[in-house]
Short mmCIF file of C-alpha atoms in Angstrom, two decimals:
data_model
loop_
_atom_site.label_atom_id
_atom_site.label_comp_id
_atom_site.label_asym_id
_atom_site.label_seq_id
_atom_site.Cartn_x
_atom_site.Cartn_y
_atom_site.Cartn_z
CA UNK X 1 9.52 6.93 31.07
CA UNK X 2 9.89 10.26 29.19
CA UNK X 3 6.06 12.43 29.66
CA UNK X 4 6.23 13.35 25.96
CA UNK X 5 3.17 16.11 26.93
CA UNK X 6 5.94 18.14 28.23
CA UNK X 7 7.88 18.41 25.28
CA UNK X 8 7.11 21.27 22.95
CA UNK X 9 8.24 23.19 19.95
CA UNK X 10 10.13 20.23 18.21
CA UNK X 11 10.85 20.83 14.78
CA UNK X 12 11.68 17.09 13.45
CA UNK X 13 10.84 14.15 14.53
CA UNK X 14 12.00 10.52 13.31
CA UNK X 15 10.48 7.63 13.97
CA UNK X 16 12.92 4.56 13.89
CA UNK X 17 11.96 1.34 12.33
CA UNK X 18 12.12 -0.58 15.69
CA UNK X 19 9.92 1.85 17.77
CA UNK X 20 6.13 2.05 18.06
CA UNK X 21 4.17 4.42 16.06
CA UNK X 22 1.98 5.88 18.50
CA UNK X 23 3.63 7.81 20.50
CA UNK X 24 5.46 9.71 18.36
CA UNK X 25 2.26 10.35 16.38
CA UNK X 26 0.96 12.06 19.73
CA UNK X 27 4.08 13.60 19.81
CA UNK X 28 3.82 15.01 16.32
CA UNK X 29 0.21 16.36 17.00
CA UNK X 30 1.31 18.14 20.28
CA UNK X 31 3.93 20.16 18.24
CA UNK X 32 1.84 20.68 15.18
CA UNK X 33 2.74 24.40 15.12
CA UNK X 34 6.08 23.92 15.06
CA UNK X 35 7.00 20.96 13.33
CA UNK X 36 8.80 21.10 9.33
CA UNK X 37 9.81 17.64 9.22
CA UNK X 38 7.89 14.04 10.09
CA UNK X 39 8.84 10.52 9.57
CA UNK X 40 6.78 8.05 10.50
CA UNK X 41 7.18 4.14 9.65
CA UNK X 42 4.32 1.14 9.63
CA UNK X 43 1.42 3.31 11.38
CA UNK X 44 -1.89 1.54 11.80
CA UNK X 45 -5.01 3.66 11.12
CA UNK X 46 -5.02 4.35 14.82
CA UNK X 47 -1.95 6.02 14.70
CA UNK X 48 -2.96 7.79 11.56
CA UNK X 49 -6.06 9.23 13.60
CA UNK X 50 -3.64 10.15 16.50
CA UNK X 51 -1.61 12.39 14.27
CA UNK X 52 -4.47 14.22 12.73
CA UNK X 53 -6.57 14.33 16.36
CA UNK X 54 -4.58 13.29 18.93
CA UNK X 55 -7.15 12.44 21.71
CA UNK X 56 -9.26 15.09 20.91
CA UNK X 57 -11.99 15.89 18.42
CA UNK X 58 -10.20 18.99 16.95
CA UNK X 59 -7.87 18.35 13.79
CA UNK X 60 -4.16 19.80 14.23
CA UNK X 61 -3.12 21.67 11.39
CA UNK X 62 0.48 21.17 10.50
CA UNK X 63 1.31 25.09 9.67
CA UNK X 64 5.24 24.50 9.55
CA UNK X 65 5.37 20.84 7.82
CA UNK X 66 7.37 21.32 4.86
CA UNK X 67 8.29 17.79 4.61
CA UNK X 68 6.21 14.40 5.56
CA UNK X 69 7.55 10.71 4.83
CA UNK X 70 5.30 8.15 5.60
CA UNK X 71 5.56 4.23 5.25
CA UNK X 72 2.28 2.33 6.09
CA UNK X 73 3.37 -1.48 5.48
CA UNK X 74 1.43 -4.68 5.39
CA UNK X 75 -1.94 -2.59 5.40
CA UNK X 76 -5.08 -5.11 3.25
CA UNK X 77 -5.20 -3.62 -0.12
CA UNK X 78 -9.22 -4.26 0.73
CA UNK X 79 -9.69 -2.25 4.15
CA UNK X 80 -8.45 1.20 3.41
CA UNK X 81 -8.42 3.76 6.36
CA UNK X 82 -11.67 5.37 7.18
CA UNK X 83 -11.50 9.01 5.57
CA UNK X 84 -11.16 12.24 7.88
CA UNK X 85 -13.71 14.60 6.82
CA UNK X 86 -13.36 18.63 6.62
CA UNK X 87 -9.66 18.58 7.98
CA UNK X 88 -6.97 20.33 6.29
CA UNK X 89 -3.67 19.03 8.17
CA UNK X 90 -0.91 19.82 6.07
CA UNK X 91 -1.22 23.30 4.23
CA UNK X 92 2.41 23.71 3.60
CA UNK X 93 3.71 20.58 2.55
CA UNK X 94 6.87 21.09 -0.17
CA UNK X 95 7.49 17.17 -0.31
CA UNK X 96 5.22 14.73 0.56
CA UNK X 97 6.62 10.75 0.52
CA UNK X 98 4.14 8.04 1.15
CA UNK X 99 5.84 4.79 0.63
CA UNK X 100 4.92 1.41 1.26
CA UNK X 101 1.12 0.64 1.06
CA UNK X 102 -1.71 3.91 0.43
CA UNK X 103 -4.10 2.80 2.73
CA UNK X 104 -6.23 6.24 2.49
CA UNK X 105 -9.54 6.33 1.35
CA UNK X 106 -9.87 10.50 1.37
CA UNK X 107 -7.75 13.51 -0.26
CA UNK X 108 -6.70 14.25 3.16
CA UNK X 109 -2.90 14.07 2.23
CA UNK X 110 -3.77 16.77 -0.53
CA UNK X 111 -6.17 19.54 1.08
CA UNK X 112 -4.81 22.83 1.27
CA UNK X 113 -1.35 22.68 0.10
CA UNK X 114 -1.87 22.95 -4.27
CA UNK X 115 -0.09 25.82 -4.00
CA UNK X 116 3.22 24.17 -2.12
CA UNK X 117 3.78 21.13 -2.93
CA UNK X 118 6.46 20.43 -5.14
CA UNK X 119 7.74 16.87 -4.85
CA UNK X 120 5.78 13.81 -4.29
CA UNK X 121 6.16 10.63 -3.92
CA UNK X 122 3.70 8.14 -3.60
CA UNK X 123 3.32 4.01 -4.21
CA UNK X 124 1.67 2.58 -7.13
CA UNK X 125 -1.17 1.73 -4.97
CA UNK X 126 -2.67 5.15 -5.01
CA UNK X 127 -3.12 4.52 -8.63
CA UNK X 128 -4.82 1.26 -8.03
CA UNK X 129 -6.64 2.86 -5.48
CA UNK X 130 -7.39 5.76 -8.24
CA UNK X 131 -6.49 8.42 -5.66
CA UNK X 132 -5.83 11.34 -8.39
CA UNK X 133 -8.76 10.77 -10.37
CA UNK X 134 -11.54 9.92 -7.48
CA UNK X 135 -10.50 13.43 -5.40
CA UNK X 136 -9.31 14.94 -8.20
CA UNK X 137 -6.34 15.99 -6.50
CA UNK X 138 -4.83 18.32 -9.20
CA UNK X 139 -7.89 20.11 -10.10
CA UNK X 140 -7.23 21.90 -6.72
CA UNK X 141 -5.37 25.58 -6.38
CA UNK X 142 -1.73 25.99 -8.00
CA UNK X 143 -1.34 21.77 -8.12
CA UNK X 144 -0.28 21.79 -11.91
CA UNK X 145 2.83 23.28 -10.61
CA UNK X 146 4.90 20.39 -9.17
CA UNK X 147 7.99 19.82 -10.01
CA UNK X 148 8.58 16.01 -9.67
CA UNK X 149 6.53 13.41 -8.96
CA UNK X 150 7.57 9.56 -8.34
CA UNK X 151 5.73 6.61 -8.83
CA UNK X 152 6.94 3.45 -7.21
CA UNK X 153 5.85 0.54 -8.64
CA UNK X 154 5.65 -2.05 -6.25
CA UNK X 155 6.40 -5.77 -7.13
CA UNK X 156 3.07 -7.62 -4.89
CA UNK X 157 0.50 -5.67 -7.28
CA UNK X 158 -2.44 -7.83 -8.03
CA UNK X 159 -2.95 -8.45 -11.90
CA UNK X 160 -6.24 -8.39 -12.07
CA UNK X 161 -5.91 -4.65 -10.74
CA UNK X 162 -4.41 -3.97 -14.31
CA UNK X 163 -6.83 -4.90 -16.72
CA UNK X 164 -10.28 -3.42 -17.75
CA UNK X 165 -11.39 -0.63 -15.89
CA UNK X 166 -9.00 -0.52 -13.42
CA UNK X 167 -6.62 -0.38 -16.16
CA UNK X 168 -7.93 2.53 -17.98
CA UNK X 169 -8.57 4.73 -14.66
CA UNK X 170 -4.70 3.91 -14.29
CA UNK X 171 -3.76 5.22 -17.32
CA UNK X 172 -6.01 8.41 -17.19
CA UNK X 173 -4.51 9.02 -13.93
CA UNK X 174 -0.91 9.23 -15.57
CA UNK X 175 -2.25 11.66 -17.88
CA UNK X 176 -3.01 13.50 -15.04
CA UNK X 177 -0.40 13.57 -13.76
CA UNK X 178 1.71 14.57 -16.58
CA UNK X 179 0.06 17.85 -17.07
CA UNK X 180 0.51 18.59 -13.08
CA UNK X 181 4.44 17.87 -13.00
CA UNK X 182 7.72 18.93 -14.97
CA UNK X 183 9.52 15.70 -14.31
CA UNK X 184 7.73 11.70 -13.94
CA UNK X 185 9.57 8.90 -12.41
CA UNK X 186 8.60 5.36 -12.81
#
């Protein structure tokens, strides 16, 4: 077995679909400093925390992530992840991909990086969620200056999350989100 605690100043890592989470989440947040690119595929929430604390109490900060793809599957529409408070992981995020399920229940995807990010993709459940409007994720510094966003609109979307209310805090949050980017995909 490989002591991953030894390894420093990786610059990419990919997570394959086959392999657990964890450890390359502890992996990630041992090379925070140095890391541009992360994949990760179906973390749980305690992976999620790894990343952002590893087993300590002190948030890593992500100084060199450029890029970030993450694909939370099979995660209950109903239990979102518990939000990180005060953190500010990913300052210089260009592209951020979040595929799959949005389990967050926090902005912590967003903090810092107005200014940088440029491309993001992100699943129709951050919508339903109303992730843009509730942390009103393009008020913040330089945000109404991405250049593409893409909105991937899954198939297993309950209907009753598009009428009423829910509805109309869906379509607010595409106005939104018009006036932050220069090109929408649906």
């Amino acid at each position: 077995m490989l002591n991953l605690r030894s390894v420093s100043g990786l610059t990419s890592i990919t997570q394959g679909h086959t392999t657990a989470c964890a450890p390359f989440a502890q992996l990630a947040y041992l090379n925070a400093s140095t890391l541009k690119e992360l994949k990760l595929i179906n973390p749980e929430e305690s992976d999620w925390r790894a990343l952002i604390y590893g087993d300590t109490k002190t948030p890593a900060v992500y100084s060199s992530l450029t890029k970030f793809l993450l694909e939370p599957i099979d995660v209950p529409y109903d239990r979102p992840w518990a939000a990180i408070e005060d953190a500010v992981p990913f300052p210089a995020l260009l592209e951020l991909d979040v595929s799959g399920d949005y389990p967050f229940n926090d902005d912590v995807l967003f903090r810092g990086n107005g200014g940088t990010l440029r491309k993001l993709c992100i699943s129709f459940r951050a919508l339903t969620r109303n992730a843009f409007g509730q942390f009103n994720v393009f008020n913040r510094s330089g945000a109404r200056r991405t250049n593409l966003i893409d909105i991937d609109v899954v198939d297993n979307v309950d209907e009753e999350l598009l009428v009423g209310q829910a509805s109309a805090r869906i379509a607010q949050q595409i106005h939104i989100v018009l006036e932050a980017t220069k090109i929408l995909f649906l």
